[in-house]
Coordinates of C-alpha atoms in Angstrom, one line a residue:
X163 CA 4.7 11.3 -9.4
X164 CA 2.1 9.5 -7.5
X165 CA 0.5 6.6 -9.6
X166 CA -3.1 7.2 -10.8
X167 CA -4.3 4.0 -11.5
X168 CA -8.1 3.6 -12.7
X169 CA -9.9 0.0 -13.2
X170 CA -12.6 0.0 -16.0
X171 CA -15.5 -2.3 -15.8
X172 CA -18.7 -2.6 -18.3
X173 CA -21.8 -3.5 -18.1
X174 CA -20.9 -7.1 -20.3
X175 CA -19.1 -7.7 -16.8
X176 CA -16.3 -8.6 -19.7
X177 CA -12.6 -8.4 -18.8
X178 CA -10.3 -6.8 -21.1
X179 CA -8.4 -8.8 -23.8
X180 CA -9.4 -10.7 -27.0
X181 CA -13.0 -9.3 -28.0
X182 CA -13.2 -6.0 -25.3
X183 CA -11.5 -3.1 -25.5
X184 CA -11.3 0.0 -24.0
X185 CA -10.6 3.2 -25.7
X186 CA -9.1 6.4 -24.4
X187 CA -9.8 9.8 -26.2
X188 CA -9.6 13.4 -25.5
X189 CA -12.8 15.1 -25.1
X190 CA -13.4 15.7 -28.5
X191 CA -13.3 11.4 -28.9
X192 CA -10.3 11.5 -30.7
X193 CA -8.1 8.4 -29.7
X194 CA -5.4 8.5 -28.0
X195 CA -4.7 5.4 -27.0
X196 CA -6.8 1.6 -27.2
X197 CA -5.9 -0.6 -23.5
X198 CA -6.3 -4.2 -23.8
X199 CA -6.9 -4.9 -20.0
X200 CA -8.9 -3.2 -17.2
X201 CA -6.7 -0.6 -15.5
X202 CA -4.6 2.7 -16.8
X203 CA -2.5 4.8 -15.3
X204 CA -3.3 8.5 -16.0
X205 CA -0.1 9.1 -14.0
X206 CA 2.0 11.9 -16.7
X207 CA -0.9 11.5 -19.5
X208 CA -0.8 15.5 -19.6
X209 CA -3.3 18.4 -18.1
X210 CA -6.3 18.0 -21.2
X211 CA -10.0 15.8 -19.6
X212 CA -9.8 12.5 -21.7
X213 CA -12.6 9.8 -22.1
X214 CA -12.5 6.5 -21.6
X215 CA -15.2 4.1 -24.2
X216 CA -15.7 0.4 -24.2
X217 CA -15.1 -1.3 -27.9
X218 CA -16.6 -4.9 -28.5
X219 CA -15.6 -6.5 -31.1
X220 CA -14.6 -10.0 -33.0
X221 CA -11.5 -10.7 -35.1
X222 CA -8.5 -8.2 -35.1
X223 CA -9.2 -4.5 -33.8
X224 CA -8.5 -1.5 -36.3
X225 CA -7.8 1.6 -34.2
X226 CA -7.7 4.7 -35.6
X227 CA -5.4 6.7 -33.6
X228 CA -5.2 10.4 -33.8
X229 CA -9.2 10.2 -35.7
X230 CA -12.5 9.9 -34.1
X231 CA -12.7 7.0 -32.0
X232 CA -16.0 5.8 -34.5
X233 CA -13.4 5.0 -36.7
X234 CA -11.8 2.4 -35.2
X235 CA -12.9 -1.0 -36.7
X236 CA -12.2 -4.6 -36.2
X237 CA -11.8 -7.8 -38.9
X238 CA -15.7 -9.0 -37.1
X239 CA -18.1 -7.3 -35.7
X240 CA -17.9 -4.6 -33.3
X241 CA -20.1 -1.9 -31.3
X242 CA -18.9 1.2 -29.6
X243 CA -20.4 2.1 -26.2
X244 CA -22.6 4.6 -26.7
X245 CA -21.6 8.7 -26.9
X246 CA -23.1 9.5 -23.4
X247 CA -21.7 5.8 -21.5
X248 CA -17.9 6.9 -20.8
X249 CA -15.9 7.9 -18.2
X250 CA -14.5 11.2 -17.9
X251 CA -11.4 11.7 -16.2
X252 CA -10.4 15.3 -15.6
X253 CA -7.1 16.9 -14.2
X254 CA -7.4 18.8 -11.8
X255 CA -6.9 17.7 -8.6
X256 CA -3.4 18.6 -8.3
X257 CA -3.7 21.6 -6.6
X258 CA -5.4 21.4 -2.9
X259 CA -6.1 24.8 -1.7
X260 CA -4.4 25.9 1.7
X261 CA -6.4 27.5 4.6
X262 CA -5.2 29.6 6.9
X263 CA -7.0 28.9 10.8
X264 CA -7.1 30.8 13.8
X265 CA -5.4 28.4 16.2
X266 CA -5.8 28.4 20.6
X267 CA -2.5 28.0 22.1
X268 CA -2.2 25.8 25.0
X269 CA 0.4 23.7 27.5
X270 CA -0.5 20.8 29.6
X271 CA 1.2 22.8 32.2
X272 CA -2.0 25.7 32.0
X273 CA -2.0 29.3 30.1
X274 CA 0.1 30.7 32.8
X275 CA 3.4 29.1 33.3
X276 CA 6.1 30.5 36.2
X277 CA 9.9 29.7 36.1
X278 CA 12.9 30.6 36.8
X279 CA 14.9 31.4 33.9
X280 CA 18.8 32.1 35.5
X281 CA 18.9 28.5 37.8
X282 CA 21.4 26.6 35.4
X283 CA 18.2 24.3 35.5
X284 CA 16.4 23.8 31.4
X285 CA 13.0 25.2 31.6
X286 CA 11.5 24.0 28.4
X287 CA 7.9 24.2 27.6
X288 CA 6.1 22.0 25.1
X289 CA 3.6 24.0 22.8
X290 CA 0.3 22.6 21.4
X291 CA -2.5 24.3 19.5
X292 CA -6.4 23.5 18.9
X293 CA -5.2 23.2 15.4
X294 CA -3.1 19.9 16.1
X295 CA -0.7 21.3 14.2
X296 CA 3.2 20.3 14.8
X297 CA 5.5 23.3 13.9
X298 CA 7.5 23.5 10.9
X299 CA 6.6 24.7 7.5
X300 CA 2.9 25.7 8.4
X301 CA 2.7 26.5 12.0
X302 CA 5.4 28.5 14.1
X303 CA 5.4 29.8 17.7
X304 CA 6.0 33.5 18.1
X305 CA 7.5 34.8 21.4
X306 CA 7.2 38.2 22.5
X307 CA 7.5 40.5 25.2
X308 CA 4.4 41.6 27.5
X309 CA 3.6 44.3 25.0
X310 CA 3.4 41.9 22.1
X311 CA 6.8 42.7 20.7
X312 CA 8.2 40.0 18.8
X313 CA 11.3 38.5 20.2
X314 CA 11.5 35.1 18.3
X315 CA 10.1 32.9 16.5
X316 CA 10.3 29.4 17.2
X317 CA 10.1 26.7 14.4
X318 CA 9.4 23.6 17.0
X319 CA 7.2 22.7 19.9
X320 CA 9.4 22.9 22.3
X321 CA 11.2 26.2 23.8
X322 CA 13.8 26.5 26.3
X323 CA 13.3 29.3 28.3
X324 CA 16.5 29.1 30.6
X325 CA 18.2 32.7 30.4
X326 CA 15.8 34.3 28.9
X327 CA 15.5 37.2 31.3
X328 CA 13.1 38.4 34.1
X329 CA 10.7 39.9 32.0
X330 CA 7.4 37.9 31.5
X331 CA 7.0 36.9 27.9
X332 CA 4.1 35.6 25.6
X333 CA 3.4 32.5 23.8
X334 CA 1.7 32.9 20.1
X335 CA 0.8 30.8 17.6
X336 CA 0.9 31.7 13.9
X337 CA -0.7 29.6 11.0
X338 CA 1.0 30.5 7.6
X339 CA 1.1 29.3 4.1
X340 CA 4.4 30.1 2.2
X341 CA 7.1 31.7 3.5
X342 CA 7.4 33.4 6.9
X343 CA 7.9 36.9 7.3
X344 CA 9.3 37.7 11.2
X345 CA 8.7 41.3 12.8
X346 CA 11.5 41.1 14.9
X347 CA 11.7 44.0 16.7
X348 CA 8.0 44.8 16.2
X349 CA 4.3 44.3 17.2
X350 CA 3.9 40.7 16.6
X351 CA 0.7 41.5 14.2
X352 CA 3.1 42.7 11.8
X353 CA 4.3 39.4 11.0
X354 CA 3.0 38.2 7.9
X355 CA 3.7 35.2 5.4
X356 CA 3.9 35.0 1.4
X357 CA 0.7 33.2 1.2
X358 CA -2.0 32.9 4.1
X359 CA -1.5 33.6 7.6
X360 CA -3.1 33.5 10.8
X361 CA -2.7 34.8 14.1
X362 CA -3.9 32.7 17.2
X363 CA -5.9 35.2 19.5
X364 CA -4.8 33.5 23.0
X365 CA -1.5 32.9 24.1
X366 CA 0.6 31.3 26.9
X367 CA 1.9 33.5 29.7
X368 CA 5.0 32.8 30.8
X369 CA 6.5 34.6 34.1
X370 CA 9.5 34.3 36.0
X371 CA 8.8 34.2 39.6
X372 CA 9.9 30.6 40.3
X373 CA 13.3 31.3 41.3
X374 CA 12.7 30.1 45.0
X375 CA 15.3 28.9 47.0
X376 CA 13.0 26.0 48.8
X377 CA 13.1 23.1 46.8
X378 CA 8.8 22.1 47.2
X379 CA 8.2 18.3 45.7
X380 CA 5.2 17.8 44.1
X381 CA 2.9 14.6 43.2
X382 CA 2.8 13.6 39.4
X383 CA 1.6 11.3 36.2
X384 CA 3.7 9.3 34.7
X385 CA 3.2 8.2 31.0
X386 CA 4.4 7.7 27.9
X387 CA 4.3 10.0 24.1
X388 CA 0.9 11.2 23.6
X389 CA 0.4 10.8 27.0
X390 CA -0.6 7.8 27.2
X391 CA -1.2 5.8 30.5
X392 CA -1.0 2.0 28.9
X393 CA 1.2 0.5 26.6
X394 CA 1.3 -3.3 24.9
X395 CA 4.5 -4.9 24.0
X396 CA 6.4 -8.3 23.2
X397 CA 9.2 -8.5 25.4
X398 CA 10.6 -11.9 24.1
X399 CA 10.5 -11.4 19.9
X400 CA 14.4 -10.1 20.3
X401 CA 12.9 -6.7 19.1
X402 CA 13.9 -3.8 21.5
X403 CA 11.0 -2.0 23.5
X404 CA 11.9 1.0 24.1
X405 CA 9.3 3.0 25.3
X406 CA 9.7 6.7 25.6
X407 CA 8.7 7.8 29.8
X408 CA 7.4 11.3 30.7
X409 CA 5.7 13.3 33.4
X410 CA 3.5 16.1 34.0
X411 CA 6.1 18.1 35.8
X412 CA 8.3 18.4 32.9
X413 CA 11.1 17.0 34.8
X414 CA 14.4 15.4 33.0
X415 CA 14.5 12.0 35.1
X416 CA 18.1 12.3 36.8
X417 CA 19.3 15.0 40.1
X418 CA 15.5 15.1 41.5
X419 CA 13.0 12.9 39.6
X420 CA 13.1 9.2 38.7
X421 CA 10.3 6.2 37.3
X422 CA 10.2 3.1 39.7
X423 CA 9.5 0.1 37.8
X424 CA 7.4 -2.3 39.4
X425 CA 5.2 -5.5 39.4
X426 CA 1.8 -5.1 40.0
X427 CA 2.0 -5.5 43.8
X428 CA 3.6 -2.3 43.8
X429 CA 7.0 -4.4 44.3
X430 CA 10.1 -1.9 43.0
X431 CA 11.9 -4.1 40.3
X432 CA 14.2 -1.2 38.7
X433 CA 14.7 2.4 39.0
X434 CA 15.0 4.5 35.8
X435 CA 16.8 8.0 35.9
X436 CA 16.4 8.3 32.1
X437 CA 13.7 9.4 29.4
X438 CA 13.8 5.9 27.5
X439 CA 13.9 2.7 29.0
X440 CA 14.0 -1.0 26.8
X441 CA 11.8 -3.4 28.5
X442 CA 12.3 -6.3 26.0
X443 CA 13.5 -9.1 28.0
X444 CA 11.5 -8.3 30.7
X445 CA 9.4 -11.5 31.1
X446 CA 6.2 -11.6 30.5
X447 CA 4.7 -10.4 33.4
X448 CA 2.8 -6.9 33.6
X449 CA 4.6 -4.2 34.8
X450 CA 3.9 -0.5 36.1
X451 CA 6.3 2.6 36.1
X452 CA 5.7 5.1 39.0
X453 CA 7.2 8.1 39.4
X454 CA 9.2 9.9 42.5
X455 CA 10.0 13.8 42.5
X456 CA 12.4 13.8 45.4
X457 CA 15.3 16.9 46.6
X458 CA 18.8 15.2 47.8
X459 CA 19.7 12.0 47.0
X460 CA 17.4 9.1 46.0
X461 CA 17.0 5.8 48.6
X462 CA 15.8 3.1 46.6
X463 CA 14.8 -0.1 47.9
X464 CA 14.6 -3.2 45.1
X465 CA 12.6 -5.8 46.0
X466 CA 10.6 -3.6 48.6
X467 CA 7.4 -1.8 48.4
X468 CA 8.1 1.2 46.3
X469 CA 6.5 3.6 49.0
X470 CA 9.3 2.5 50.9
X471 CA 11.9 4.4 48.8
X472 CA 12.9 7.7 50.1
X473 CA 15.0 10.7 49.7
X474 CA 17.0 12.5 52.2
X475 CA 15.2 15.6 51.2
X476 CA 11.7 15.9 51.0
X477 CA 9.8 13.2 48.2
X478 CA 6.3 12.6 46.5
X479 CA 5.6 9.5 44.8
X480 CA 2.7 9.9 41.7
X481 CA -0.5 8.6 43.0
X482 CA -2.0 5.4 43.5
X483 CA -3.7 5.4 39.8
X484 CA -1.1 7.8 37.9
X485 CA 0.9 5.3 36.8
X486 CA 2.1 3.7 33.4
X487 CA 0.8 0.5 32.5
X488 CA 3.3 -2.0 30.6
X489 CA 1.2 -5.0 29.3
X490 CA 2.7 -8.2 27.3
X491 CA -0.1 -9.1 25.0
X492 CA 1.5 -8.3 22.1
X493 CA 3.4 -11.5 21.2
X494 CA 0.2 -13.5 20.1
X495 CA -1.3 -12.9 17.0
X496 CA -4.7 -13.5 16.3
X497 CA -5.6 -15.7 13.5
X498 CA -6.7 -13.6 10.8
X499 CA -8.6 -15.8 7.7
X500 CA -9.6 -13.5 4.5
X501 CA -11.8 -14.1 1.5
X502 CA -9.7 -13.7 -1.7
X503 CA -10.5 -13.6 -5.3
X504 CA -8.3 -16.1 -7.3
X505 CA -7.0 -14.9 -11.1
X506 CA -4.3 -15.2 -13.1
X507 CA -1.8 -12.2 -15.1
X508 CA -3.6 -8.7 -15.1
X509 CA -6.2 -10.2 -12.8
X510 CA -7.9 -12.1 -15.7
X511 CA -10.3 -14.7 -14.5
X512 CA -10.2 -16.7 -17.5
X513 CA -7.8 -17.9 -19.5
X514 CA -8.2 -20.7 -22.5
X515 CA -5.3 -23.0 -23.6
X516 CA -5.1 -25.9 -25.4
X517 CA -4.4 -28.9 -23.0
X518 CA -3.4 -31.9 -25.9
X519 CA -1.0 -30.4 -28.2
X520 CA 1.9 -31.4 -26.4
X521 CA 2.9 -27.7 -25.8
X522 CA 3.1 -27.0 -22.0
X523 CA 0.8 -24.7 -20.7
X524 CA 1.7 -23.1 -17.7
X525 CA -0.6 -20.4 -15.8
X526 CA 0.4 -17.6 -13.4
X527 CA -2.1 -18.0 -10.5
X528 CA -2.5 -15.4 -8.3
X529 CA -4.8 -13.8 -5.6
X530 CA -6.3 -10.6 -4.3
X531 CA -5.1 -11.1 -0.8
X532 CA -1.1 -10.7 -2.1
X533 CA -0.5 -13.5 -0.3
X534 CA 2.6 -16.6 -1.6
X535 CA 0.9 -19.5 -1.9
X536 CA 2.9 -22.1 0.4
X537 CA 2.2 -22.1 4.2
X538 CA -0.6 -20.0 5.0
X539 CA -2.5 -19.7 0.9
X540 CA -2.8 -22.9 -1.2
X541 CA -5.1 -23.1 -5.2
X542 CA -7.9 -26.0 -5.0
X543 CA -7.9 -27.3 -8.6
X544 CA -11.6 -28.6 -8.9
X545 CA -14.2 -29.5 -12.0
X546 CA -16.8 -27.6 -12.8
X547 CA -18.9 -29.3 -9.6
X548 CA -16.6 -28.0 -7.7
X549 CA -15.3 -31.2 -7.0
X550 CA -11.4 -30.8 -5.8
X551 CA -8.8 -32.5 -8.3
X552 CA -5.7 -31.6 -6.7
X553 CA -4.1 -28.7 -4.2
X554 CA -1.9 -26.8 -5.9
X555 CA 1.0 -24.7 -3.5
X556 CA 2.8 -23.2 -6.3
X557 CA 2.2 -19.9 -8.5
X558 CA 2.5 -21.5 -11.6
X559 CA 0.1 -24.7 -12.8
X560 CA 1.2 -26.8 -16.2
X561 CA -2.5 -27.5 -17.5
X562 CA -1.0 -29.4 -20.8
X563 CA -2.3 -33.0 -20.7
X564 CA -5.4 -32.5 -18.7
X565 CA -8.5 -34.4 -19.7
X566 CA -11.7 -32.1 -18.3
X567 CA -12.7 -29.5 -20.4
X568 CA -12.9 -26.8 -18.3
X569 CA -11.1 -26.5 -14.7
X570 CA -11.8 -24.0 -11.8
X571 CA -8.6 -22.9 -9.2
X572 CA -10.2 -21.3 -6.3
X573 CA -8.2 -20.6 -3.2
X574 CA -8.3 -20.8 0.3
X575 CA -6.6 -18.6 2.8
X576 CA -5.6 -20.9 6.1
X577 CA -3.8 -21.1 9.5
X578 CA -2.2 -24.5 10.8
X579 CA -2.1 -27.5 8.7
X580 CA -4.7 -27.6 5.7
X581 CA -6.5 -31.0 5.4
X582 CA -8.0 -31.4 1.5
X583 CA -10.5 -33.9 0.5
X584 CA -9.4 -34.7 -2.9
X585 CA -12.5 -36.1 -4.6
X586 CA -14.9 -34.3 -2.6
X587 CA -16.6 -30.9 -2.7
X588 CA -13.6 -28.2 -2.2
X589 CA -15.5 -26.6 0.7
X590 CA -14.9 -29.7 2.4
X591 CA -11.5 -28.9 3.0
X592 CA -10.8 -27.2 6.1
X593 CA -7.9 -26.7 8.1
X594 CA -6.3 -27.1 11.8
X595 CA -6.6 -23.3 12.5
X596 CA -8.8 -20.2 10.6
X597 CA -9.7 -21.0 6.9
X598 CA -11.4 -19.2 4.2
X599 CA -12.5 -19.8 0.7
X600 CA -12.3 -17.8 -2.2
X601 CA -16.0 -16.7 -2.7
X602 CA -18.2 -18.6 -4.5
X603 CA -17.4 -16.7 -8.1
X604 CA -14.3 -15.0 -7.1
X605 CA -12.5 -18.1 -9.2
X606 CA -9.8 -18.7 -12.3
X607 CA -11.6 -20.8 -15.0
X608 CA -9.2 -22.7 -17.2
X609 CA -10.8 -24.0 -20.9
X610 CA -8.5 -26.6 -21.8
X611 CA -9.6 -27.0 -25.3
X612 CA -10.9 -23.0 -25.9
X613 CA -7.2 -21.8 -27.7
X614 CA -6.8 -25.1 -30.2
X615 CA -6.3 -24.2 -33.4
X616 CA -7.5 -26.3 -35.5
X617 CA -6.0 -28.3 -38.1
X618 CA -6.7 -31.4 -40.4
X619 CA -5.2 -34.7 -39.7
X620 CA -4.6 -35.7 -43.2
X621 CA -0.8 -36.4 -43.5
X622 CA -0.8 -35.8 -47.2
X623 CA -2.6 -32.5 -46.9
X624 CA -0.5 -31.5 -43.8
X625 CA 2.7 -32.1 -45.7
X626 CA 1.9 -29.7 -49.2
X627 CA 3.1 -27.0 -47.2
X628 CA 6.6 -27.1 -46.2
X629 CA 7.8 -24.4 -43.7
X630 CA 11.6 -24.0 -42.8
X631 CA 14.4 -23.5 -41.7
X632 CA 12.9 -24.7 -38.4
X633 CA 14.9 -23.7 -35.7
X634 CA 15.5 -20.5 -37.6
X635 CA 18.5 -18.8 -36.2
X636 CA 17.6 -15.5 -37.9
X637 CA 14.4 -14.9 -37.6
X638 CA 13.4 -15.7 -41.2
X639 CA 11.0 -18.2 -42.2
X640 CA 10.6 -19.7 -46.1
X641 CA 6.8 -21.4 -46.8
X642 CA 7.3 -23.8 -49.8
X643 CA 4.0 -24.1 -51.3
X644 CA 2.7 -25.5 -55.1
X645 CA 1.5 -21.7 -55.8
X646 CA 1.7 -19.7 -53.2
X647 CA -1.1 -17.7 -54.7
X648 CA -3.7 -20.0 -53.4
X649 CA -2.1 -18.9 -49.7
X650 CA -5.7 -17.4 -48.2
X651 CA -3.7 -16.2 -44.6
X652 CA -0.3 -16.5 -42.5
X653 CA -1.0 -16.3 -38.8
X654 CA 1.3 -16.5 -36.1
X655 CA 0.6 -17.3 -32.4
X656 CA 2.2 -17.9 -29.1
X657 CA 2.0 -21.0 -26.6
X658 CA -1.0 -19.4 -25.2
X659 CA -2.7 -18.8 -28.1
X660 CA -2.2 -15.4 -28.6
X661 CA -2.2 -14.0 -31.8
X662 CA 1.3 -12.2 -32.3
X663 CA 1.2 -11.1 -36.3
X664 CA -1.2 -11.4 -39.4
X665 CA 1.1 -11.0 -42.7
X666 CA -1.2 -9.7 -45.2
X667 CA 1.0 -9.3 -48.2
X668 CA 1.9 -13.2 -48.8
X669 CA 5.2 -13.9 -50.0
X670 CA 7.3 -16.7 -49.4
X671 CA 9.4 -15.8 -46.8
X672 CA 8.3 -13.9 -43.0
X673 CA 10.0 -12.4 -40.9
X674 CA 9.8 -13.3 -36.7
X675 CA 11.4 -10.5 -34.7
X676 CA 11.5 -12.2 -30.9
X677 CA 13.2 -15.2 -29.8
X678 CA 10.4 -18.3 -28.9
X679 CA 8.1 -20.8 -30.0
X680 CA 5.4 -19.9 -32.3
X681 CA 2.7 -21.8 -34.2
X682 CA 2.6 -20.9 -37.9
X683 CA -1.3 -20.7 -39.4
X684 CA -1.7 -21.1 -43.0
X685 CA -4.7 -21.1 -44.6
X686 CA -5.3 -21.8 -48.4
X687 CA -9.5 -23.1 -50.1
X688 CA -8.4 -26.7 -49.6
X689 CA -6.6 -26.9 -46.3
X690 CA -5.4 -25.1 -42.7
X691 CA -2.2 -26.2 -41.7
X692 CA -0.5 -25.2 -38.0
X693 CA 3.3 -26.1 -38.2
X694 CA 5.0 -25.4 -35.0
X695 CA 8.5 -22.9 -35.3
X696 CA 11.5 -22.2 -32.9
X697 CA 13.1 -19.2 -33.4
X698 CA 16.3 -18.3 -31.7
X699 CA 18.3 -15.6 -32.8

């Protein structure tokens, strides 16, 4: 389900459309499927290695699909790439093989960990591994008794170990493809999976001779996830900052720890008896969050020093430099400029039209950066000196009724207020903040006279052929001609000049299935006539 998009390219350096190709086959070059542009998704195209070939050709391309891909033809010339120049795409990365590890099982708290399991008071312990594993459909922790006996298993990375008994216990870790298969009951070795599996050859000790009556405070680090000591924020976006606060004690802020908020002179500003704490609206002043492990009840004193704040039990405050960090830096962004390539639909970076037959020709731009074109993105229209003609802040461009030949749209990426020089060499246009042009040829060329079809002036000659009804509301179109034998062609295009059908059985009458505007080409020995049609049915 996950797209597998490829982008061709050839050695022309041709883009995909009227005379390239590129032809997909299985890997005995029989075609399966001709692309007119220069990207394919693979993505459900079945489990058998295909081929992709480049085809140039002129005219109208023959394929020949379910034969060798030598026999597709075209109306002109045409060349295959040769046998050995194609890219072979094969199917078989779908499967990535899982590996079962030996993992080191660890705490921040040490390998040996005493508590006291009967106080009322939660003794959870966070798990890690060397693996970096988080439990869950891979990774478990198995629990067992001094003698390895399995107890539990534990699908997270945290274990409460309150009421849990006297007994010491042990702390493994267990890498596993598939599905787990728990020993309960039994030596913890004899815990297997369906696929791989792994047992970690350390383990956490966990004993249960903390139950001391004497409550003993003890200095700590405060921090946030990942235990990290600094964090950047924006306090005034109206975006909540919540920021998650820990310690290396373990302790749940509330009955005998708490995080003093402070300025940077150590001035106490709040004090937290919670795990999460929203600092948006804080000003933008830095801040730093201390933390107090204290017995009996907490003395706070706001606005004072915060080793002034006490307890009327014993207290430690977390050291001068074990304290988290709240910076504001976040609110300004940095001006980022970016190169971008300029193009039009299917990233073509040429298109041709024909700018003076009173049919509007309006072209998609677009750019490789994904960026609207309005505040921060605007197209230069320039000659072929590069000489800017106009800014354009819209994705689509009507070129019908322009006089150069051939036009260039680069773009330019900006911040602030863009100042264009309009008559002078596009690079000359800058801007108030960062700016960027499009590379020198990452740009859309527009022939304005390349997709005319051409067609005699004479009015006599233009009028032997009479084409109607014109709007048709059906679809069908009736060509009046002397003797419709002399008839050498009937082609059809679209606004853009696209060829959309080639009748070749003549009769009087053809049949347009989609609703637009067309241009009708007939040819006969004496004259080419273009008569324009509306069909709407």
């Amino acid at each position: 389900n996950n797209p597998d998009a490829i982008q061709f390219t050839n050695s022309l350096g041709l883009a995909a459309g009227d005379n390239y190709a590129y032809l997909i086959t299985d890997a005995n070059e029989i075609l399966r499927r001709v692309v007119i542009g220069d990207t394919f998704d693979f993505e459900g195209s079945g489990d058998e290695s295909m081929r992709v070939y480049g085809f140039h050709y002129d005219g109208i391309i023959n394929p020949a699909i379910g034969s060798p891909r030598q026999n597709t033809t075209a109306t002109g010339c045409h060349e295959h790439s040769s046998a050995s120049d194609f890219i072979s795409i094969t199917k078989d990365a779908c499967i990535p093989e899982f590996i079962c590890e030996s993992s080191t099982v660890t705490t921040s708290a040490g390998t040996t960990i005493d508590i006291c399991p009967d106080d009322i008071n939660p003794d959870a312990i966070q798990f890690t591994n060397s693996l970096g594993l988080a439990a869950g459909d891979n990774y478990a922790y198995l629990i067992t008794d001094a003698n390895e006996i399995l107890r539990r298993v534990v699908i997270g990375d945290t274990f409460d170990f309150e009421g849990s008994g006297d007994e010491s216990q042990r702390v493994y870790g267990f890498h596993y493809d598939g599905m787990i298969n728990p020993a309960i009951g039994s030596p913890r070795e004899n815990t297997t999976a369906s696929g791989c599996y792994e047992h970690s050859m350390t383990f956490i000790e966990i004993t249960k001779g903390a139950c001391v009556p004497e409550f003993e405070c003890i200095g700590s680090l405060t921090a946030t996830t990942d235990w990290a000591t600094l964090v950047d924020i924006c306090p005034t976006d109206g975006a909540d900052d919540i920021i998650q606060l820990r310690n290396n004690l373990f302790i749940v802020p509330g009955v005998n720890y708490a995080y003093l908020i402070t300025d940077t002179s150590e001035i106490v500003q709040a004090v937290v008896l919670d795990s999460l704490y929203n600092f948006e609206g804080s000003s933008l002043d830095e801040q730093r969050v201390y933390g107090i492990h204290f017995d009996g009840e907490l003395l706070p004193q706001i606005g004072q020093l915060r080793s002034e704040t006490t307890a009327t039990g014993c207290f430690v405050h977390s050291g001068g430099n074990l304290y988290l960090t709240i910076t504001k830096d976040a609110c300004v962004v940095e001006d980022v400029c970016a190169e971008s390539l300029t193009a039009t639909t299917d990233w073509a970076t040429e298109v041709n039209i024909c700018a003076n037959d009173g049919i509007e020709d309006r072209v998609e731009l677009r750019n490789s950066t994904m960026i609207p074109v309005g505040e921060n993105y605007a197209y230069l229209l320039t000659d072929e000196n590069e000489i800017l003609q106009e800014v354009i802040l819209d994705a689509f461009y009507n070129f019908e009724g322009s006089t150069s030949e051939v036009f260039r749209v680069y773009g330019v990426h900006y911040e602030g207020e863009l100042q264009a020089q309009i008559g002078q060499v596009r690079t000359e246009t800058t801007a108030t903040g960062c700016y960027v042009h499009s590379g020198g040829n990452l740009f859309l060329t527009v022939n304005t006279t390349a997709g005319c079809i051409s067609a005699l002036d004479d009015e006599q000659l233009a009028n032997a052929i009479n084409v109607y009804p014109n709007p048709s509301t059906t679809g069908f179109i009736n060509i009046d001609i002397d003797n419709m034998e002399d008839i050498q062609s009937i082609e059809v295009y679209d606004l853009n000049g696209n060829l959309y059908r080639t009748y070749e059985t003549l009769n009087p009458q053809i049949d347009i299935e989609t609703s637009g505007l067309y241009i009708i080409h007939i040819s006969t020995p004496e004259l080419q006539v273009s008569k324009r049609i509306a069909v709407m049915r």
